Amino acid sequence: MPELRGAKGSTVFVEPSHDTPLVWLSVIVRTGSAHDPVDQEGFWRHAFELARRGTRSRSREALDEALDRLGASFDSLTARDYSGFSGLCLVDNLDDYIALAAEVLSEPRFGEDEHERLIRESLHYLDEVRDDDSDVAMRFFNRHVAPGYAYARTSLGTEDSLNGLGCAALAKGFSSSVSAGRLIIGLAGDIDETRALEVSARLTANLDAGSPGTDSPIKTPEELPPSRVILVDKPKRTQSQIMLGHLAPTYGSRDYTALLPVEAAFGGMFSSRMMQEIRVKRGWSYGAYCRMSKARSNYWLRMTLAPSQEQTAPALQLIADLYRKLADEGVHGDELDFAKRFLSGQTAFQLDTARRRLGAAMEPALLGSPAGFIADLPKNLAALRDDEAWAATQRWIRPDKLCTVIVSTASALRSALEDLDLGPIEVVGYDSY
């Protein structure tokens, strides 16, 4: 699906599918949590959520009621590389729906009352995150895996950063970010290109034209610290949530494609090495996975598992040994071919609905990946040579750079972890960040 040039320089993607009388809408700008101002983590998440909470002519309650009357949804979203809104409506209600969306884009209220309420809600949500051990593991892993990196910062924020956000600064930031030339508009469902361009004109009618702007570069760390362990102390745990990994290739790059079957063979399938050794043979964790994530710059390769406290040390030792073997020997021959076939088969599920096809088509604009990256993945994997996968393995599989985060009770684990060769251990409180 080629991108279209919409009104006032906006970018438009459309994926027609007339099976159901529904239209999905995404309105995105390439400003995400990685671009939060220094010491203001949570800025863009808060700004876009606050913009959704009322306009100059409608209170939050009135806006919610208008959407409910249409049987529609319109929600804010914030990722590492972008922010915006997404939602769904009946095609018969599209005109009224777009009028509401345009109102949010061009006339957000940014009321002090909603700003203060949102801060309280976000602080409560932070408490909920701290209640979930897997969320805690992710929060601390992101923070410590690449210290100082823009992607390492929390998108939710901290108590200090949330309480320091000012309503006027949020409104100014939103207004400067949301101009017509910066909008990336996606539409899927019961709609065609002509109608999609009409929608872009209505969404941008009251916005400054602006310009596409230039991406604020996300500078990848030149060097990462050697392997280390972050033991996140949480009382009365009987199970450990473990996440370990390091930087990975940029999404859509040649090395990313070359490393995909290596990742799948190691921890991306039920028959993968991690799953077989940790779950099937030993029953140490229900799941044991390895995943690379999507971002515009280098993001993470992460391994996850959740053994009992008693099995944490031996499980970590086994994972470390398996990962060193992967670095030393790689994945070759039949094992590599099997992983390539698995990934090629999975591609169909990433493109099986209009909404997913739209998401895949928008990825180049949002993440900088090559056009058609997902659709072309089967043929690119088929053409991938054994030596290319091995070269990517040698460049990116780094057992000497592993950041290991363990959420558990420190007093029950510290001595056992000291016997492992995983690097120095730092103990932090689960509610310290």
Coordinates of C-alpha atoms in Angstrom, one line a residue:
M1 CA 0.0 0.0 0.0
P2 CA 1.7 3.3 -1.1
E3 CA 1.4 6.3 1.2
L4 CA -0.7 9.2 -0.1
R5 CA -0.1 12.9 0.3
G6 CA -3.0 14.2 2.2
A7 CA -4.2 17.7 2.9
K8 CA -1.6 20.3 4.0
G9 CA 1.2 17.9 3.6
S10 CA -0.1 15.2 5.9
T11 CA 0.7 11.5 5.1
V12 CA -2.1 9.1 4.6
F13 CA -2.3 5.3 4.5
V14 CA -5.5 3.5 3.7
E15 CA -6.3 -0.3 3.7
P16 CA -9.8 -0.9 2.2
S17 CA -11.8 -3.9 3.4
H18 CA -15.5 -3.9 2.9
D19 CA -16.3 -7.0 4.9
T20 CA -17.7 -5.1 7.9
P21 CA -19.2 -1.5 8.1
L22 CA -16.3 -0.3 10.3
V23 CA -13.5 2.2 10.0
W24 CA -10.3 2.2 12.1
L25 CA -8.5 5.4 12.5
S26 CA -4.9 6.2 13.6
V27 CA -3.6 9.8 13.8
I28 CA 0.1 9.7 14.7
V29 CA 3.1 12.1 15.1
R30 CA 6.7 10.9 15.4
T31 CA 7.2 12.2 18.9
G32 CA 7.3 9.6 21.6
S33 CA 8.4 9.0 25.1
A34 CA 12.1 8.8 24.0
H35 CA 11.7 12.5 23.2
D36 CA 10.4 13.4 26.7
P37 CA 12.2 16.5 28.0
V38 CA 15.1 15.9 30.4
D39 CA 13.7 15.1 33.9
Q40 CA 10.2 15.1 32.6
E41 CA 9.6 11.4 32.0
G42 CA 5.9 10.8 31.1
F43 CA 5.6 14.2 29.3
W44 CA 4.3 13.0 26.0
R45 CA 2.1 10.3 27.4
H46 CA 0.5 12.8 29.7
A47 CA 0.2 15.5 27.0
F48 CA -1.7 13.2 24.6
E49 CA -3.9 11.7 27.3
L50 CA -4.7 15.2 28.5
A51 CA -5.6 16.4 25.0
R52 CA -8.2 13.6 24.8
R53 CA -9.9 14.9 28.0
G54 CA -11.9 17.7 26.6
T55 CA -11.9 20.5 24.0
R56 CA -12.6 24.2 24.2
S57 CA -16.3 23.5 23.5
R58 CA -16.7 20.1 25.2
S59 CA -15.9 18.9 28.6
R60 CA -14.4 15.5 29.1
E61 CA -17.8 14.1 30.0
A62 CA -19.4 15.7 26.9
L63 CA -16.7 14.3 24.6
D64 CA -17.1 10.9 26.1
E65 CA -20.9 11.1 25.7
A66 CA -20.6 12.2 22.1
L67 CA -18.3 9.2 21.3
D68 CA -20.6 6.8 23.2
R69 CA -23.6 8.1 21.2
L70 CA -21.7 7.1 18.0
G71 CA -20.7 3.7 19.5
A72 CA -17.1 4.8 18.8
S73 CA -13.8 4.8 20.5
F74 CA -11.0 7.4 20.4
D75 CA -8.0 6.8 22.7
S76 CA -4.6 8.3 23.2
L77 CA -1.4 6.2 22.6
T78 CA 2.3 6.8 23.3
A79 CA 5.1 4.6 22.3
R80 CA 8.9 5.1 22.3
D81 CA 9.0 6.7 18.9
Y82 CA 5.5 8.2 18.4
S83 CA 2.3 9.4 20.0
G84 CA -1.2 10.0 18.8
F85 CA -4.7 8.7 18.9
S86 CA -6.5 5.6 17.6
G87 CA -10.1 4.5 17.5
L88 CA -13.0 2.8 15.7
C89 CA -16.4 3.8 14.4
L90 CA -19.3 2.6 12.2
V91 CA -18.8 3.8 8.6
D92 CA -22.3 5.5 8.8
N93 CA -21.0 7.6 11.7
L94 CA -17.7 8.5 10.1
D95 CA -18.4 12.2 9.4
D96 CA -19.5 12.9 13.0
Y97 CA -16.6 10.9 14.3
I98 CA -14.0 12.7 12.3
A99 CA -15.5 16.0 13.5
L100 CA -14.8 15.0 17.1
A101 CA -11.3 13.8 16.3
A102 CA -10.5 17.1 14.5
E103 CA -11.8 19.0 17.5
V104 CA -9.4 17.1 19.8
L105 CA -6.5 17.7 17.5
S106 CA -7.0 21.4 17.0
E107 CA -8.9 22.6 20.1
P108 CA -7.8 20.5 23.2
R109 CA -8.8 22.1 26.4
F110 CA -5.8 21.2 28.6
G111 CA -7.8 22.0 31.8
E112 CA -5.9 22.3 35.1
D113 CA -8.6 20.1 36.8
E114 CA -8.1 17.2 34.3
H115 CA -4.3 17.7 34.5
E116 CA -4.3 17.2 38.2
R117 CA -6.7 14.3 38.0
L118 CA -4.5 12.6 35.4
I119 CA -1.5 13.0 37.6
R120 CA -3.3 11.3 40.4
E121 CA -4.5 8.5 38.1
S122 CA -0.9 8.0 36.8
L123 CA 0.5 7.8 40.3
H124 CA -2.2 5.1 41.1
Y125 CA -1.3 3.3 37.9
L126 CA 2.4 3.4 38.9
D127 CA 1.3 1.6 42.1
E128 CA -0.5 -1.0 40.0
V129 CA 2.7 -1.5 37.9
R130 CA 4.6 -2.1 41.2
D131 CA 2.1 -4.7 42.2
D132 CA 2.8 -6.8 39.1
D133 CA 6.2 -8.4 39.2
S134 CA 6.6 -8.8 35.5
D135 CA 5.8 -5.1 35.0
V136 CA 8.4 -4.3 37.6
A137 CA 11.0 -6.4 35.8
M138 CA 10.3 -4.6 32.6
R139 CA 10.5 -1.2 34.2
F140 CA 13.9 -1.9 35.8
F141 CA 15.2 -3.7 32.8
N142 CA 14.4 -0.8 30.5
R143 CA 16.2 1.5 33.0
H144 CA 19.4 -0.5 33.4
V145 CA 20.0 -2.3 30.1
A146 CA 21.5 0.8 28.4
P147 CA 22.0 3.5 31.0
G148 CA 21.6 7.0 29.6
Y149 CA 19.9 5.8 26.4
A150 CA 16.7 7.6 25.5
Y151 CA 14.8 4.3 25.2
A152 CA 15.8 3.4 28.7
R153 CA 13.6 6.1 30.2
T154 CA 10.1 5.3 31.5
S155 CA 7.2 6.3 29.4
L156 CA 4.9 6.4 32.4
G157 CA 7.1 8.6 34.5
T158 CA 8.1 8.7 38.2
E159 CA 6.6 10.4 41.2
D160 CA 8.9 13.3 40.8
S161 CA 8.6 13.7 37.1
L162 CA 4.8 13.5 37.1
N163 CA 4.4 16.0 39.9
G164 CA 6.7 18.3 38.0
L165 CA 4.7 18.4 34.8
G166 CA 3.1 21.8 34.1
C167 CA -0.2 22.1 32.2
A168 CA 0.9 25.1 30.1
A169 CA 4.1 23.4 29.0
L170 CA 2.1 20.3 28.0
A171 CA -0.3 22.4 26.0
K172 CA 2.6 24.2 24.2
G173 CA 4.3 20.9 23.4
F174 CA 1.2 19.3 22.0
S175 CA 0.4 22.3 19.9
S176 CA 3.9 22.4 18.4
S177 CA 3.9 18.7 17.7
V178 CA 0.5 18.3 16.2
S179 CA 0.7 20.2 12.9
A180 CA -0.8 19.0 9.6
G181 CA 2.6 18.4 8.0
R182 CA 3.6 16.1 10.8
L183 CA 0.4 14.0 10.9
I184 CA 0.6 10.3 9.8
I185 CA -3.0 9.3 9.2
G186 CA -4.0 5.6 8.9
L187 CA -7.5 4.4 7.9
A188 CA -8.6 0.8 7.5
G189 CA -11.9 -0.9 6.8
D190 CA -15.0 0.2 4.8
I191 CA -13.2 3.2 3.2
D192 CA -11.4 4.0 -0.1
E193 CA -8.6 6.3 -1.1
T194 CA -10.9 9.2 -2.1
R195 CA -12.7 9.1 1.2
A196 CA -9.5 8.8 3.1
L197 CA -8.1 12.0 1.5
E198 CA -11.4 13.7 2.4
V199 CA -10.9 12.6 6.0
S200 CA -7.3 14.0 6.0
A201 CA -8.7 17.4 4.8
R202 CA -11.2 17.5 7.6
L203 CA -8.7 16.4 10.3
T204 CA -6.2 19.1 9.3
A205 CA -8.6 21.9 8.4
N206 CA -7.9 23.9 11.6
L207 CA -4.3 22.9 12.0
D208 CA -1.2 24.9 11.0
A209 CA 0.4 23.4 7.9
G210 CA 3.7 23.1 9.6
S211 CA 6.2 20.8 8.0
P212 CA 7.2 17.1 8.3
G213 CA 10.1 18.3 10.5
T214 CA 13.2 16.3 11.1
D215 CA 13.6 13.3 13.4
S216 CA 15.3 14.0 16.7
P217 CA 18.1 11.5 16.5
I218 CA 18.2 8.8 19.1
K219 CA 21.8 8.3 19.8
T220 CA 22.8 4.7 20.5
P221 CA 25.3 4.2 23.3
E222 CA 28.8 3.6 21.9
E223 CA 29.6 1.1 24.6
L224 CA 27.5 -0.8 27.2
P225 CA 28.7 -1.8 30.6
P226 CA 29.8 -5.4 31.1
S227 CA 27.4 -8.0 32.4
R228 CA 25.7 -7.1 35.7
V229 CA 22.7 -8.1 37.9
I230 CA 20.0 -5.8 39.2
L231 CA 18.3 -7.6 42.0
V232 CA 15.0 -5.9 42.6
D233 CA 14.0 -6.6 46.2
K234 CA 10.3 -7.3 46.8
P235 CA 9.2 -8.9 50.1
K236 CA 7.6 -12.3 50.4
R237 CA 8.2 -13.6 46.9
T238 CA 8.1 -17.3 46.2
Q239 CA 8.8 -16.9 42.5
S240 CA 11.3 -14.8 40.5
Q241 CA 10.5 -12.7 37.5
I242 CA 13.7 -12.6 35.3
M243 CA 14.5 -10.5 32.3
L244 CA 18.0 -10.4 30.8
G245 CA 19.4 -9.1 27.5
H246 CA 21.1 -6.2 25.7
L247 CA 20.8 -4.0 22.7
A248 CA 19.7 -5.6 19.4
P249 CA 19.8 -4.5 15.7
T250 CA 17.5 -1.8 14.5
Y251 CA 14.1 -3.0 13.4
G252 CA 14.0 -3.8 9.7
S253 CA 17.8 -3.7 9.2
R254 CA 19.7 -6.5 7.4
D255 CA 21.1 -7.7 10.8
Y256 CA 17.6 -7.7 12.3
T257 CA 16.4 -10.0 9.6
A258 CA 19.5 -12.2 9.8
L259 CA 19.1 -12.5 13.6
L260 CA 15.3 -13.3 13.5
P261 CA 15.7 -17.1 12.9
V262 CA 18.6 -17.2 15.5
E263 CA 16.3 -15.6 18.1
A264 CA 13.4 -17.9 17.1
A265 CA 15.6 -21.0 17.4
F266 CA 16.9 -19.9 20.8
G267 CA 13.7 -18.7 22.4
G268 CA 10.9 -17.9 19.9
M269 CA 9.2 -21.3 19.4
F270 CA 7.9 -24.0 21.7
S271 CA 10.7 -26.2 20.2
S272 CA 13.3 -23.6 20.9
R273 CA 16.4 -24.2 23.1
M274 CA 15.2 -22.1 26.0
M275 CA 11.7 -23.6 26.1
Q276 CA 12.9 -27.2 25.8
E277 CA 15.7 -26.9 28.4
I278 CA 13.8 -24.7 30.9
R279 CA 10.2 -25.9 30.6
V280 CA 10.0 -29.2 28.9
K281 CA 13.0 -31.0 30.4
R282 CA 13.1 -29.4 33.8
G283 CA 9.8 -27.8 34.5
W284 CA 11.5 -24.7 36.0
S285 CA 9.3 -22.1 34.3
Y286 CA 6.0 -22.2 32.4
G287 CA 7.5 -20.1 29.7
A288 CA 11.1 -19.2 28.6
Y289 CA 11.3 -16.8 25.7
C290 CA 13.7 -14.6 23.7
R291 CA 12.3 -11.7 21.7
M292 CA 13.7 -8.7 19.8
S293 CA 11.5 -5.5 20.0
K294 CA 10.6 -2.9 17.4
A295 CA 11.8 0.7 17.5
R296 CA 13.3 3.3 15.2
S297 CA 16.7 2.9 16.7
N298 CA 18.5 0.0 18.4
Y299 CA 16.1 -1.6 21.0
W300 CA 16.3 -4.7 23.1
L301 CA 16.9 -8.4 22.7
R302 CA 15.2 -9.8 25.9
M303 CA 15.0 -13.2 27.5
T304 CA 12.3 -13.9 30.1
L305 CA 11.4 -16.7 32.5
A306 CA 9.8 -17.0 35.9
P307 CA 11.2 -19.9 38.0
S308 CA 10.6 -20.4 41.7
Q309 CA 13.1 -18.9 44.1
E310 CA 14.8 -22.2 44.7
Q311 CA 15.3 -22.7 41.0
T312 CA 16.3 -19.2 40.1
A313 CA 20.0 -19.6 40.4
P314 CA 20.3 -22.9 38.5
A315 CA 17.9 -21.6 35.8
L316 CA 20.0 -18.4 35.4
Q317 CA 23.1 -20.5 35.2
L318 CA 21.6 -22.7 32.5
I319 CA 20.4 -19.7 30.5
A320 CA 23.8 -18.1 30.7
D321 CA 25.5 -21.3 29.5
L322 CA 23.0 -21.7 26.7
Y323 CA 23.6 -18.1 25.6
R324 CA 27.3 -18.5 25.7
K325 CA 27.0 -21.6 23.5
L326 CA 24.8 -19.6 21.1
A327 CA 27.5 -16.9 20.8
D328 CA 30.2 -19.5 20.3
E329 CA 28.4 -21.8 17.9
G330 CA 25.4 -20.0 16.5
V331 CA 22.4 -21.6 14.8
H332 CA 23.0 -23.5 11.5
G333 CA 21.7 -26.1 9.1
D334 CA 18.4 -27.8 9.8
E335 CA 17.7 -25.8 13.0
L336 CA 18.2 -22.5 11.1
D337 CA 16.0 -23.7 8.2
F338 CA 13.2 -24.8 10.6
A339 CA 13.2 -21.4 12.3
K340 CA 13.1 -19.6 9.0
R341 CA 10.0 -21.7 7.9
F342 CA 8.4 -21.0 11.3
L343 CA 8.8 -17.2 10.9
S344 CA 7.6 -17.3 7.3
G345 CA 4.5 -19.0 8.4
Q346 CA 3.9 -16.5 11.2
T347 CA 4.0 -13.6 8.7
A348 CA 0.5 -14.4 7.5
F349 CA -0.9 -13.8 11.0
Q350 CA 0.7 -10.3 11.0
L351 CA -1.3 -9.4 7.8
D352 CA -4.5 -11.3 8.3
T353 CA -6.8 -8.3 8.9
A354 CA -7.1 -4.9 7.3
R355 CA -6.1 -3.3 10.6
R356 CA -2.9 -5.3 10.8
R357 CA -2.1 -4.7 7.2
L358 CA -2.5 -1.0 7.9
G359 CA -0.1 -1.2 10.8
A360 CA 2.5 -3.0 8.7
A361 CA 2.1 -0.3 6.0
M362 CA 2.6 2.5 8.5
E363 CA 5.8 1.0 10.0
P364 CA 8.2 2.6 7.6
A365 CA 6.8 6.1 8.4
L366 CA 6.8 5.4 12.2
L367 CA 9.8 3.1 12.7
G368 CA 12.0 3.7 9.6
S369 CA 11.8 0.1 8.4
P370 CA 11.9 -0.7 4.7
A371 CA 8.6 -0.5 2.8
G372 CA 6.9 -3.9 2.8
F373 CA 9.2 -5.3 5.4
I374 CA 6.7 -7.8 6.9
A375 CA 5.2 -8.8 3.5
D376 CA 8.7 -9.4 2.1
L377 CA 10.0 -11.3 5.1
P378 CA 9.3 -14.8 3.8
K379 CA 11.3 -14.3 0.6
N380 CA 14.1 -12.5 2.5
L381 CA 14.3 -15.3 5.0
A382 CA 14.4 -17.9 2.2
A383 CA 17.3 -16.0 0.7
L384 CA 19.2 -15.7 4.0
R385 CA 22.4 -17.7 4.0
D386 CA 23.8 -19.6 6.9
D387 CA 27.0 -17.4 6.9
E388 CA 24.9 -14.2 7.1
A389 CA 23.0 -15.5 10.2
W390 CA 26.3 -16.5 11.8
A391 CA 27.9 -13.1 11.1
A392 CA 24.9 -11.3 12.7
T393 CA 25.2 -13.7 15.7
Q394 CA 28.9 -12.8 16.1
R395 CA 28.0 -9.1 16.0
W396 CA 25.0 -9.0 18.3
I397 CA 24.9 -12.0 20.7
R398 CA 26.9 -10.7 23.6
P399 CA 27.0 -12.8 26.7
D400 CA 29.6 -10.3 28.1
K401 CA 27.0 -7.5 28.0
L402 CA 24.0 -9.1 29.6
C403 CA 21.9 -7.0 31.9
T404 CA 20.0 -9.4 34.2
V405 CA 17.0 -8.1 36.2
I406 CA 15.5 -10.3 38.9
V407 CA 12.4 -9.3 40.8
S408 CA 12.4 -11.4 44.0
T409 CA 13.2 -11.3 47.7
A410 CA 16.9 -10.3 47.9
S411 CA 17.7 -12.0 51.2
A412 CA 16.6 -15.4 49.8
L413 CA 18.7 -15.1 46.6
R414 CA 21.7 -12.9 47.1
S415 CA 24.2 -15.6 48.3
A416 CA 23.2 -18.0 45.5
L417 CA 23.5 -15.4 42.8
E418 CA 27.0 -14.5 44.0
D419 CA 28.2 -17.9 43.0
L420 CA 27.2 -17.3 39.4
D421 CA 29.3 -15.6 36.8
L422 CA 26.8 -12.9 35.9
G423 CA 28.7 -9.8 37.0
P424 CA 28.3 -7.5 40.0
I425 CA 25.0 -7.5 41.9
E426 CA 23.2 -4.3 42.7
V427 CA 20.2 -4.5 45.1
V428 CA 17.4 -2.0 44.6
G429 CA 13.9 -1.6 46.1
Y430 CA 11.0 -2.4 43.9
D431 CA 9.4 0.9 44.7
S432 CA 12.6 3.0 44.2
Y433 CA 11.8 3.8 40.6

